[in-house]
Coordinates of C-alpha atoms in Angstrom, one line a residue:
Chain A
M1 CA 109.7 86.5 126.9
R2 CA 112.7 85.7 124.7
G3 CA 115.4 88.4 124.7
G4 CA 113.9 90.2 127.7
T5 CA 110.9 91.8 125.9
K6 CA 107.3 90.8 125.3
G7 CA 106.8 89.2 121.9
W8 CA 104.6 92.0 120.5
L9 CA 106.7 94.9 121.8
W10 CA 109.0 95.2 118.8
P11 CA 106.3 94.8 116.1
A12 CA 104.3 97.5 118.0
L13 CA 107.3 99.8 118.3
I14 CA 108.2 99.4 114.6
A15 CA 104.6 100.1 113.6
A16 CA 104.5 103.2 115.9
V17 CA 107.7 104.6 114.3
L18 CA 106.4 103.9 110.8
I19 CA 103.1 105.6 111.6
G20 CA 105.0 108.6 113.1
A21 CA 107.3 108.8 110.1
V22 CA 104.5 108.6 107.5
L23 CA 102.4 111.2 109.4
S24 CA 105.4 113.4 109.8
I25 CA 106.0 113.4 106.0
G26 CA 102.3 113.5 105.2
V27 CA 101.0 116.2 107.5
G28 CA 101.7 119.9 107.3
S29 CA 100.4 123.3 106.5
A30 CA 100.3 122.5 102.8
A31 CA 97.8 119.6 102.3
I32 CA 99.2 117.1 99.8
P33 CA 97.1 114.0 99.1
P34 CA 98.8 110.7 99.7
A35 CA 98.8 109.6 96.0
R36 CA 100.5 112.9 94.9
A37 CA 102.9 112.8 97.9
F38 CA 104.0 109.3 96.9
A39 CA 104.5 110.4 93.3
A40 CA 106.5 113.4 94.4
L41 CA 108.7 111.3 96.6
L42 CA 109.5 109.0 93.7
G43 CA 110.7 112.0 91.8
R44 CA 107.6 112.8 89.7
G45 CA 104.7 115.2 90.2
D46 CA 104.6 118.9 91.0
P47 CA 108.1 120.4 91.7
V48 CA 106.7 122.6 94.5
E49 CA 105.2 119.7 96.3
R50 CA 108.4 117.8 95.8
A51 CA 110.4 120.6 97.3
I52 CA 108.1 120.7 100.4
L53 CA 108.3 117.0 100.9
V54 CA 111.9 116.3 100.2
E55 CA 113.5 119.5 101.4
L56 CA 111.3 120.4 104.3
R57 CA 109.4 117.4 105.7
L58 CA 111.8 114.6 105.0
P59 CA 114.7 116.1 106.9
R60 CA 112.3 117.1 109.7
A61 CA 111.1 113.5 109.9
M62 CA 114.6 112.1 109.9
L63 CA 115.7 114.5 112.6
G64 CA 112.6 113.6 114.7
L65 CA 113.5 110.0 114.3
A66 CA 117.2 110.3 115.2
I67 CA 116.8 112.9 118.0
G68 CA 113.9 111.0 119.6
A69 CA 116.0 107.8 119.4
I70 CA 119.1 109.2 121.1
L71 CA 117.0 111.0 123.7
G72 CA 115.1 107.8 124.6
L73 CA 118.3 105.7 124.5
S74 CA 120.2 108.3 126.7
G75 CA 117.4 108.2 129.3
A76 CA 117.3 104.4 129.4
A77 CA 121.1 104.2 129.6
L78 CA 121.4 106.8 132.3
Q79 CA 118.6 105.3 134.4
G80 CA 120.4 102.0 134.2
Y81 CA 123.8 103.5 134.9
L82 CA 122.6 105.7 137.8
R83 CA 120.1 103.1 139.0
N84 CA 117.7 106.0 139.3
P85 CA 114.3 106.0 137.5
L86 CA 114.2 109.8 137.4
A87 CA 117.5 110.2 135.6
E88 CA 117.7 111.7 132.1
P89 CA 120.4 113.6 130.1
S90 CA 119.6 116.9 131.7
V91 CA 120.4 115.4 135.1
L92 CA 124.1 115.4 134.2
G93 CA 124.0 119.0 132.9
A94 CA 124.6 117.8 129.3
S95 CA 121.4 119.4 127.9
N96 CA 121.9 122.7 129.7
G97 CA 125.6 122.8 128.8
A98 CA 124.7 122.3 125.1
A99 CA 122.0 124.9 125.3
L100 CA 124.5 127.4 126.9
G101 CA 126.9 126.7 124.1
A102 CA 124.2 127.5 121.5
V103 CA 123.1 130.6 123.5
V104 CA 126.7 131.9 123.5
A105 CA 126.7 131.5 119.7
I106 CA 123.5 133.5 119.4
Y107 CA 124.4 136.1 122.0
F108 CA 127.7 137.1 120.4
G109 CA 126.2 137.0 117.0
L110 CA 128.4 134.1 115.9
A111 CA 125.5 132.1 114.7
S112 CA 124.8 134.5 111.9
S113 CA 128.4 134.5 110.7
S114 CA 128.5 130.7 110.1
A115 CA 125.7 128.2 110.1
A116 CA 127.9 125.4 111.5
L117 CA 129.1 127.5 114.5
L118 CA 125.9 127.1 116.6
P119 CA 125.8 123.3 116.5
L120 CA 129.5 123.0 117.1
L121 CA 129.3 125.3 120.1
A122 CA 126.4 123.3 121.4
I123 CA 128.4 120.0 121.2
A124 CA 131.4 121.8 122.8
G125 CA 129.1 123.1 125.5
A126 CA 127.9 119.6 126.3
L127 CA 131.4 118.3 126.4
V128 CA 132.7 121.1 128.6
A129 CA 129.8 120.5 131.0
L130 CA 130.7 116.8 131.2
A131 CA 134.4 117.6 131.6
L132 CA 133.5 119.9 134.5
L133 CA 131.3 117.2 135.8
S134 CA 134.2 114.7 135.8
L135 CA 136.4 117.2 137.5
L136 CA 133.7 117.9 140.2
A137 CA 132.9 114.2 140.7
G138 CA 136.6 113.4 140.9
R139 CA 137.9 109.8 140.9
S140 CA 134.9 108.6 142.9
E141 CA 133.0 106.0 141.0
S142 CA 129.8 106.5 142.9
A143 CA 126.5 107.4 141.1
L144 CA 125.4 109.7 143.9
T145 CA 128.5 111.9 143.6
L146 CA 127.8 112.1 139.9
I147 CA 124.2 113.2 140.4
L148 CA 125.2 115.9 142.8
A149 CA 127.9 117.2 140.5
G150 CA 125.4 117.1 137.7
V151 CA 123.0 119.3 139.6
A152 CA 125.8 121.8 140.2
V153 CA 126.9 121.8 136.5
S154 CA 123.3 122.0 135.3
T155 CA 122.5 124.9 137.6
L156 CA 125.7 126.7 136.5
A157 CA 124.8 126.4 132.8
G158 CA 121.2 127.4 133.5
A159 CA 122.5 130.5 135.3
G160 CA 124.7 131.3 132.3
I161 CA 121.7 131.1 130.0
S162 CA 119.7 133.4 132.3
L163 CA 122.6 135.8 132.4
A164 CA 122.6 135.9 128.6
L165 CA 118.9 136.6 128.6
N166 CA 119.3 139.3 131.3
L167 CA 122.1 141.2 129.5
S168 CA 120.7 140.6 126.1
P169 CA 121.6 143.7 124.0
N170 CA 118.2 143.8 122.1
P171 CA 114.8 142.1 122.5
F172 CA 115.3 140.3 119.2
A173 CA 118.4 138.4 120.4
A174 CA 116.5 137.5 123.6
M175 CA 113.6 136.3 121.6
E176 CA 115.9 134.2 119.4
I177 CA 117.5 132.6 122.4
T178 CA 114.1 131.9 124.0
N179 CA 112.8 130.4 120.8
W180 CA 115.8 128.2 120.6
L181 CA 115.5 127.1 124.2
L182 CA 112.0 125.9 123.6
G183 CA 113.2 123.3 121.1
S184 CA 111.8 122.8 117.6
L185 CA 112.3 120.9 114.4
E186 CA 110.8 123.6 112.2
D187 CA 112.6 124.6 109.0
R188 CA 115.4 122.1 109.2
A189 CA 117.3 121.1 106.1
F190 CA 119.4 118.2 105.1
S191 CA 122.5 120.0 106.2
H192 CA 121.1 119.8 109.7
V193 CA 120.6 116.0 109.3
L194 CA 124.2 115.6 108.1
L195 CA 125.4 117.6 111.1
A196 CA 123.3 115.7 113.7
L197 CA 123.6 112.1 112.5
P198 CA 127.3 111.4 113.1
P199 CA 127.4 112.6 116.7
I200 CA 124.1 110.9 117.4
A201 CA 125.3 107.6 115.9
L202 CA 128.6 107.8 117.9
G203 CA 126.7 108.6 121.1
A204 CA 124.3 105.7 120.6
A205 CA 127.2 103.2 120.0
L206 CA 129.0 104.4 123.2
L207 CA 125.8 104.1 125.3
A208 CA 124.8 100.7 123.9
W209 CA 128.3 99.3 124.6
D210 CA 127.6 99.0 128.3
A211 CA 124.3 97.2 128.3
R212 CA 125.7 94.3 130.3
A213 CA 127.4 96.7 132.8
F214 CA 124.0 98.4 133.4
D215 CA 122.5 95.0 134.2
A216 CA 125.4 94.2 136.6
L217 CA 124.9 97.5 138.3
T218 CA 121.5 96.2 139.5
L219 CA 123.6 94.7 142.2
G220 CA 125.3 98.0 143.1
E221 CA 128.8 99.2 142.3
D222 CA 130.6 96.5 144.3
G223 CA 128.4 93.8 142.9
A224 CA 129.0 95.0 139.4
A225 CA 132.8 95.3 139.9
A226 CA 132.9 91.8 141.3
L227 CA 131.1 90.7 138.1
G228 CA 133.9 92.0 136.0
V229 CA 132.6 95.6 135.2
D230 CA 135.3 98.2 134.9
L231 CA 133.4 101.1 136.6
A232 CA 135.8 103.9 135.6
R233 CA 135.6 102.9 131.9
T234 CA 131.9 102.4 131.9
R235 CA 131.5 105.9 133.4
L236 CA 133.8 107.4 130.7
R237 CA 131.8 105.8 127.9
V238 CA 128.4 106.8 129.4
L239 CA 129.6 110.5 129.9
L240 CA 131.0 110.7 126.4
G241 CA 128.0 108.9 124.8
I242 CA 125.6 111.4 126.5
G243 CA 127.8 114.4 125.7
I244 CA 128.3 113.6 122.1
G245 CA 124.9 112.1 121.3
V246 CA 122.7 114.6 123.2
G247 CA 125.0 117.5 122.3
G248 CA 124.6 116.6 118.6
A249 CA 120.8 116.4 119.1
V250 CA 120.4 119.7 121.0
A251 CA 122.7 121.4 118.5
V252 CA 120.0 121.0 115.8
S253 CA 116.7 120.9 117.7
G254 CA 117.3 123.1 120.7
A255 CA 116.4 121.8 124.2
I256 CA 113.8 119.1 124.1
G257 CA 113.3 117.7 127.6
F258 CA 111.5 114.8 129.2
V259 CA 111.7 112.3 126.3
G260 CA 114.5 110.6 128.0
L261 CA 112.5 110.5 131.2
I262 CA 109.1 109.4 129.9
V263 CA 110.1 106.7 127.4
P264 CA 112.0 104.2 129.6
H265 CA 109.0 104.2 131.9
L266 CA 106.6 103.4 129.1
V267 CA 108.7 100.6 127.9
R268 CA 109.9 99.1 131.1
P269 CA 106.7 97.2 132.1
L270 CA 106.8 95.5 128.7
T271 CA 110.2 94.0 129.3
D272 CA 111.9 91.9 132.0
R273 CA 112.8 95.2 133.6
S274 CA 116.5 94.7 133.3
P275 CA 118.4 97.8 132.1
S276 CA 119.8 96.2 129.0
A277 CA 116.3 95.1 127.8
I278 CA 114.9 98.6 127.7
L279 CA 117.8 100.3 125.8
W280 CA 116.8 99.7 122.1
P281 CA 113.0 99.7 122.8
S282 CA 113.5 103.1 124.4
A283 CA 115.3 104.4 121.4
A284 CA 112.4 103.2 119.1
A285 CA 109.8 104.5 121.5
G286 CA 111.6 107.9 121.8
A287 CA 111.7 108.2 118.0
A288 CA 108.0 107.4 117.8
L289 CA 107.1 109.8 120.6
L290 CA 109.1 112.7 119.1
L291 CA 107.7 112.1 115.6
L292 CA 104.2 112.1 116.9
A293 CA 104.7 115.1 119.1
D294 CA 106.2 116.9 116.1
V295 CA 103.0 116.0 114.1
A296 CA 100.9 117.3 117.0
V297 CA 102.8 120.6 117.0
R298 CA 101.7 121.1 113.3
V299 CA 98.1 119.9 113.8
I300 CA 97.2 121.8 116.9
P301 CA 95.9 125.2 115.7
T302 CA 97.8 128.0 117.3
T303 CA 98.8 131.5 116.0
N304 CA 102.5 131.0 116.6
E305 CA 103.6 127.4 115.9
L306 CA 103.7 125.4 119.1
K307 CA 107.3 124.5 120.1
L308 CA 108.2 120.8 120.4
G309 CA 110.0 121.2 123.8
V310 CA 106.8 122.7 125.2
V311 CA 104.7 119.7 124.2
T312 CA 107.2 117.1 125.6
A313 CA 107.4 119.1 128.8
F314 CA 103.6 118.8 129.1
L315 CA 103.8 115.1 128.5
G316 CA 106.5 114.8 131.2
V317 CA 104.5 116.1 134.0
P318 CA 102.0 113.2 134.2
V319 CA 104.9 110.7 134.5
F320 CA 106.1 112.6 137.6
L321 CA 102.6 112.6 139.0
V322 CA 102.2 108.9 138.5
F323 CA 105.5 108.4 140.4
L324 CA 104.3 110.7 143.2
M325 CA 101.0 108.9 143.5
R326 CA 102.7 105.5 143.6
E327 CA 105.1 106.8 146.3
R328 CA 102.1 108.1 148.3
R329 CA 100.2 104.8 147.5
L330 CA 97.2 106.7 146.1
W331 CA 97.3 104.5 143.0
Chain B
M1 CA 143.5 75.1 141.8
V2 CA 142.8 78.5 143.1
T3 CA 144.7 80.2 145.9
L4 CA 144.0 83.5 147.5
A5 CA 146.6 85.2 149.6
A6 CA 147.1 88.4 151.6
E7 CA 150.6 89.8 152.2
Q8 CA 150.8 92.5 154.9
L9 CA 147.5 93.7 153.6
S10 CA 146.4 97.0 155.1
V11 CA 143.4 99.2 154.3
A12 CA 142.7 102.8 155.4
L13 CA 139.2 104.2 155.0
R14 CA 139.0 108.0 155.4
G15 CA 142.4 108.0 157.1
R16 CA 141.4 105.4 159.7
E17 CA 143.2 102.1 159.5
V18 CA 140.6 99.4 159.3
V19 CA 142.7 96.4 158.3
R20 CA 146.3 96.3 159.6
G21 CA 149.0 94.1 158.2
V22 CA 147.0 90.9 157.6
S23 CA 148.8 87.9 156.0
F24 CA 147.5 84.4 155.0
T25 CA 147.3 82.0 152.2
L26 CA 144.0 80.2 151.4
D27 CA 144.0 77.1 149.2
A28 CA 141.3 75.3 147.2
G29 CA 139.3 72.6 149.0
Q30 CA 139.0 74.7 152.2
F31 CA 135.9 76.2 153.8
V32 CA 137.3 79.2 155.6
G33 CA 135.2 81.2 158.2
V34 CA 136.1 84.8 158.9
L35 CA 135.1 85.7 162.4
G36 CA 135.4 88.8 164.6
P37 CA 133.3 91.3 166.5
N38 CA 131.3 94.1 164.7
G39 CA 133.7 96.6 163.2
A40 CA 136.7 94.3 163.2
G41 CA 137.3 94.9 159.5
K42 CA 136.0 91.6 158.1
S43 CA 134.0 93.1 155.2
T44 CA 136.8 95.5 154.4
L45 CA 139.3 92.7 154.4
I46 CA 137.4 90.6 151.9
R47 CA 136.7 93.6 149.7
A48 CA 140.4 94.4 149.6
L49 CA 141.1 90.8 148.8
L50 CA 138.7 91.1 145.8
G51 CA 140.6 94.3 144.7
L52 CA 137.5 96.5 145.3
L53 CA 139.4 98.8 147.7
P54 CA 142.8 100.5 147.4
A55 CA 145.0 98.7 149.8
S56 CA 148.7 98.7 150.8
G57 CA 150.5 95.4 150.9
R58 CA 149.3 92.8 148.4
A59 CA 146.3 90.7 147.6
L60 CA 147.2 87.8 145.5
L61 CA 144.9 85.6 143.3
N62 CA 146.8 82.5 142.1
G63 CA 150.1 84.4 142.9
Q64 CA 149.3 87.5 140.9
P65 CA 148.3 90.9 142.4
V66 CA 144.6 91.3 142.1
A67 CA 145.0 95.1 141.6
A68 CA 146.9 94.4 138.4
L69 CA 144.4 91.9 137.0
P70 CA 141.6 92.9 134.6
R71 CA 138.3 93.0 136.5
A72 CA 136.8 90.5 134.1
A73 CA 139.6 88.0 134.8
T74 CA 139.1 88.3 138.6
A75 CA 135.3 88.0 138.1
R76 CA 135.7 84.6 136.5
Q77 CA 137.9 83.4 139.4
I78 CA 136.1 84.7 142.4
A79 CA 132.3 85.0 142.9
Y80 CA 131.4 87.6 145.6
L81 CA 128.2 87.8 147.6
P82 CA 128.2 91.2 149.3
Q83 CA 126.7 91.9 152.7
G84 CA 123.1 93.3 152.6
Q85 CA 123.1 93.3 148.8
A86 CA 120.8 96.1 147.4
L87 CA 118.6 95.4 144.4
H88 CA 118.0 98.4 142.2
W89 CA 115.5 97.0 139.7
P90 CA 112.6 94.6 140.2
L91 CA 114.0 91.7 138.2
S92 CA 112.6 88.2 138.2
V93 CA 114.5 85.7 140.3
E94 CA 115.6 83.8 137.2
R95 CA 116.9 86.9 135.5
L96 CA 118.7 88.0 138.7
V97 CA 120.4 84.6 139.1
A98 CA 121.4 84.8 135.4
L99 CA 123.4 88.0 136.2
G100 CA 126.0 85.5 137.7
R101 CA 126.8 84.4 134.1
L102 CA 127.9 87.9 133.0
P103 CA 131.7 87.3 133.5
H104 CA 131.5 84.4 131.1
L105 CA 129.6 86.1 128.3
A106 CA 131.3 87.3 125.1
P107 CA 130.4 90.8 124.1
F108 CA 126.8 91.1 122.7
S109 CA 126.1 87.4 123.0
R110 CA 123.1 85.8 124.7
L111 CA 123.0 83.2 127.4
S112 CA 124.1 79.8 125.9
A113 CA 122.6 76.5 126.8
A114 CA 125.6 75.9 129.1
D115 CA 124.9 79.2 130.9
E116 CA 121.2 78.3 131.4
A117 CA 122.3 75.0 132.8
A118 CA 124.6 76.8 135.3
V119 CA 121.7 79.0 136.3
A120 CA 119.4 76.0 136.8
R121 CA 122.1 74.2 138.8
A122 CA 122.7 77.2 141.1
M123 CA 118.9 77.6 141.7
R124 CA 118.6 73.9 142.5
L125 CA 121.6 74.1 144.9
A126 CA 120.2 77.1 146.8
E127 CA 116.7 75.5 146.6
V128 CA 115.1 78.6 145.0
E129 CA 113.7 76.9 141.9
H130 CA 110.1 77.4 143.1
L131 CA 110.8 81.2 143.2
A132 CA 112.1 81.4 139.7
H133 CA 109.3 83.6 138.3
R134 CA 108.7 85.7 141.4
T135 CA 110.0 89.3 141.5
A136 CA 113.2 89.4 143.5
T137 CA 112.5 92.7 145.3
E138 CA 109.1 91.3 146.6
L139 CA 110.6 88.3 148.4
S140 CA 111.0 88.0 152.1
G141 CA 114.5 88.7 153.5
G142 CA 115.4 85.1 153.9
E143 CA 114.2 84.1 150.5
R144 CA 116.1 87.0 149.0
A145 CA 119.3 85.9 150.7
R146 CA 119.0 82.5 149.2
V147 CA 118.3 83.9 145.7
L148 CA 121.4 86.1 146.1
L149 CA 123.4 83.1 147.1
A150 CA 122.2 81.3 144.0
R151 CA 123.3 84.4 142.0
A152 CA 126.8 84.0 143.4
L153 CA 126.8 80.2 142.8
A154 CA 125.8 80.7 139.2
V155 CA 129.2 82.3 138.5
E156 CA 130.6 78.8 139.1
A157 CA 134.0 80.4 139.9
P158 CA 136.7 78.4 141.6
A159 CA 136.5 80.7 144.7
L160 CA 133.4 82.0 146.4
I161 CA 133.6 84.9 149.0
A162 CA 130.4 85.4 150.9
D163 CA 129.8 88.2 153.4
E164 CA 127.4 87.1 156.0
P165 CA 125.5 84.6 153.8
L166 CA 123.5 83.4 156.7
A167 CA 122.1 86.7 157.8
S168 CA 118.2 86.6 158.0
L169 CA 118.0 82.9 157.3
D170 CA 115.9 80.6 159.5
P171 CA 117.7 77.7 161.4
E172 CA 116.9 75.1 158.8
H173 CA 118.2 77.3 155.9
Q174 CA 121.3 78.3 158.0
L175 CA 122.2 74.6 158.2
H176 CA 121.4 74.1 154.6
G177 CA 123.6 77.2 153.7
M178 CA 126.5 75.9 155.7
E179 CA 126.2 72.4 154.2
L180 CA 126.1 73.9 150.7
L181 CA 129.1 76.1 151.2
R182 CA 131.1 73.2 152.7
A183 CA 130.1 70.9 149.8
Q184 CA 131.3 73.6 147.4
A185 CA 134.7 73.7 149.2
H186 CA 135.1 70.0 149.5
G187 CA 134.2 69.7 145.8
G188 CA 137.5 71.4 145.0
G189 CA 136.5 75.1 145.4
L190 CA 137.7 77.7 147.9
V191 CA 134.9 79.2 150.1
V192 CA 135.4 82.1 152.4
A193 CA 132.5 83.2 154.5
V194 CA 132.1 86.0 157.0
L195 CA 130.2 84.4 159.9
H196 CA 128.8 85.4 163.2
D197 CA 127.4 82.0 164.4
L198 CA 130.4 80.5 166.3
A199 CA 128.7 77.1 166.7
L200 CA 128.1 76.8 163.0
A201 CA 131.6 78.0 162.2
A202 CA 133.1 75.4 164.6
R203 CA 131.0 72.6 163.1
F204 CA 131.4 73.3 159.4
C205 CA 134.6 75.3 158.7
D206 CA 137.9 73.7 158.0
R207 CA 139.7 76.8 159.1
V208 CA 138.8 80.1 160.8
L209 CA 140.4 83.5 160.7
V210 CA 139.7 85.7 163.7
L211 CA 140.0 89.5 163.2
V212 CA 140.0 92.1 166.0
D213 CA 140.6 95.8 165.3
G214 CA 141.8 95.0 161.8
R215 CA 144.5 92.5 163.0
L216 CA 144.5 88.8 162.4
V217 CA 144.7 87.4 166.0
A218 CA 144.1 83.7 165.3
D219 CA 144.2 81.4 162.2
G220 CA 143.7 77.7 162.3
A221 CA 141.3 74.8 162.6
P222 CA 138.2 75.6 164.7
P223 CA 139.0 73.3 167.7
T224 CA 142.4 74.9 168.2
V225 CA 141.2 78.5 167.6
L226 CA 137.8 78.7 169.2
T227 CA 138.8 78.2 172.8
P228 CA 136.9 79.8 175.7
A229 CA 140.1 81.9 176.4
L230 CA 140.2 83.3 172.9
L231 CA 136.4 84.0 172.8
E232 CA 136.8 85.9 176.1
Q233 CA 139.5 88.0 174.7
V234 CA 137.9 88.6 171.3
Y235 CA 134.1 88.8 171.9
R236 CA 134.2 89.5 175.7
V237 CA 131.9 86.6 176.4
H238 CA 132.1 83.5 178.5
A239 CA 131.7 80.3 176.5
R240 CA 131.6 76.5 177.2
L241 CA 132.6 73.8 174.8
I242 CA 130.0 71.1 174.3
G243 CA 130.0 67.8 172.3
D244 CA 132.5 66.2 170.1
P245 CA 133.9 67.8 168.0
P246 CA 133.7 70.6 170.6
V247 CA 131.3 73.5 169.7
P248 CA 131.3 76.7 171.7
V249 CA 128.1 77.7 173.4
I250 CA 128.0 81.3 174.7
T251 CA 126.8 81.5 178.3
K252 CA 127.2 85.1 179.3
R253 CA 128.6 88.6 178.6
I254 CA 131.7 89.8 180.5
I255 CA 130.9 93.2 182.0
A256 CA 134.1 95.1 182.1
D257 CA 134.7 97.1 185.2
R258 CA 135.9 100.5 184.2

C-alpha cells in the first residue's frame, strides 16, 4: 500500500471518471452515434450535433466533474477536520447559506437582471454563513463547538429559504426557487464553467493544504497541536476552502447534497484510512459519482427531467442505513 | 541541550485557578516525575508548559517563551504523550507511529528513509513491532498505551513529556516503560512523566516535583522528597520506607476526623 492507497484504486478511479465523462458527453435526448460524435468534437460533421455536444454536453460534463470533485474533497476534508464520519459541507451551513443567497437573488428578481448575480450571491451567502459560524464558534478551536454553530447557521439559512417560499409573490417564483433547490446541471453553458472553476480550484487548494493537519488530528486537538499544527489557521483555511469551493459549486448547480457524505465512505476502506489518504481519491470518486448520476438523470424516463440533487439524496440514505446497522450490530 | 522552565506559571480554567505560581527549571539528562493527588493540576501544568493552554507567568523552552514560538518549532523540540489519548480513525499501528514524524516533514513530502528508520526505532524501543500491521483502535488498553508511547518516541525530540504513560500497563510493561524513559533521559534527553506509582517514581526518577492544589510543594531527588511525612501531608496516607535506595510503600489511609 504505497502512498496510503491500494494499488488498483487510482487506475479504477481514473477509469470511472473517464467512463462517466464519455457517457456524459455521449448520452442525451438527441442520439448521436459515437463515430459522428467524435467527428463533431474534432470540429467536423453536422453543425447542430456539434452545437449539442460542444455547447450543451461538454460544459455539463465539465461541471459534473468539477462540482463532484469539490463536493467529494470537501466531504473528505471536513470528515478529517471534524473527526466525524457524518460530516459534509452542509453540516457547517455552507450549502444552505449558498442556497439562501441564490434564493434571495431569485426572490427579488435580481437573477433576471444579470446572469452573474445569482452565482455571486450564492458565494456571498456561503461566506456570510461561514462568517456567522466563526462568530458563533468564537475563539474556541474545538470541533464540537463548530458543529453546534454549524447546525444553528444551517437551520437559520433553511428557515430563510422557507420564508422566501412562504412569502413568494407568485407560484412561478416559488417553482423557480424549488427547482433550483433540487440541484441540476441541465442547460449549463461555458459561461457557467468559467464562473464555477476559479472558486472550485481555490477551494480545493485551500482544503488540500491541510492534509497533514487532518492526519495529526487523529490524535485529537491537543495531540495535533503538540505535533506542530496551528489549529486556528487550519480552521480558517478549512472554512474558507469550503465556503469558496462549495459556494462556487452551489452557485452553478443548485444544492446537491450527500456526495460529500457518501464518497469518503466508499473510498476509505480502500486506503490506509488516514484522512490525508482519502482526500484526492474522494475528489475523483465524487467526480465519477456526479457524472454517472447526471447520466442516470438523463436515462431514467420521466415526464419532467429528474433533478440531480434528488438522485444523490436517494443514494445518500443507504449510507446512513449501513451506519445505523453497524451501530446496532445487525451487519 | 534542551531546557524547560516555568516562571511563576499560573493557569485558570473557567475562572478556577488550577496551577498557582509554579517555578522550576528542568535540564537535559534528567528523568523528572510529576506527582500529586488527583486534581492537583499535573496535566494542566504540563499542557501549559507545552503552550497548549493560555497561562500567566512564563513557560520557557530553551529560554524562549513557548507562547511566542511557532507550533511547529515547539513540536520538534518537545514530544507529548497526552493522558488517555483518543484515536479518531482506525489507523494501522505503523501508520499511527509514523504520525510522530509530522513535525519533521517538509510540506507535501513523503516519509524519507530516515523517517522510516525513526519509526522502526521507536517501535523497537516500545516493543510493539509485532503489532505493526494491527489496527490501533482494536488493541487492548495496554498494547495501545505502548503504541502511543512509540508514537511519541518517533518524534525523536530532545524533550519528552508523558502524561501517565504507565496507566493500564501490566507490571512487566510498567517496569519496561520506566527503564525506557530513564534510558531516554540518561541518553541526553529530558523526560517529564506524570506518575502515580510512588515506588516506581522513587526507583527510577532523578527528580520529582510534587503538586498539591496547583502549588509546587516539593522539588528534588526522590529520597529527600518522598518522606513519610510529606506523603502524609500530600496524599493523606501512611507510608514506610523499605530497601536501599529507600522506596515508599503505602500501608494505610489516614481517616481525617472532621
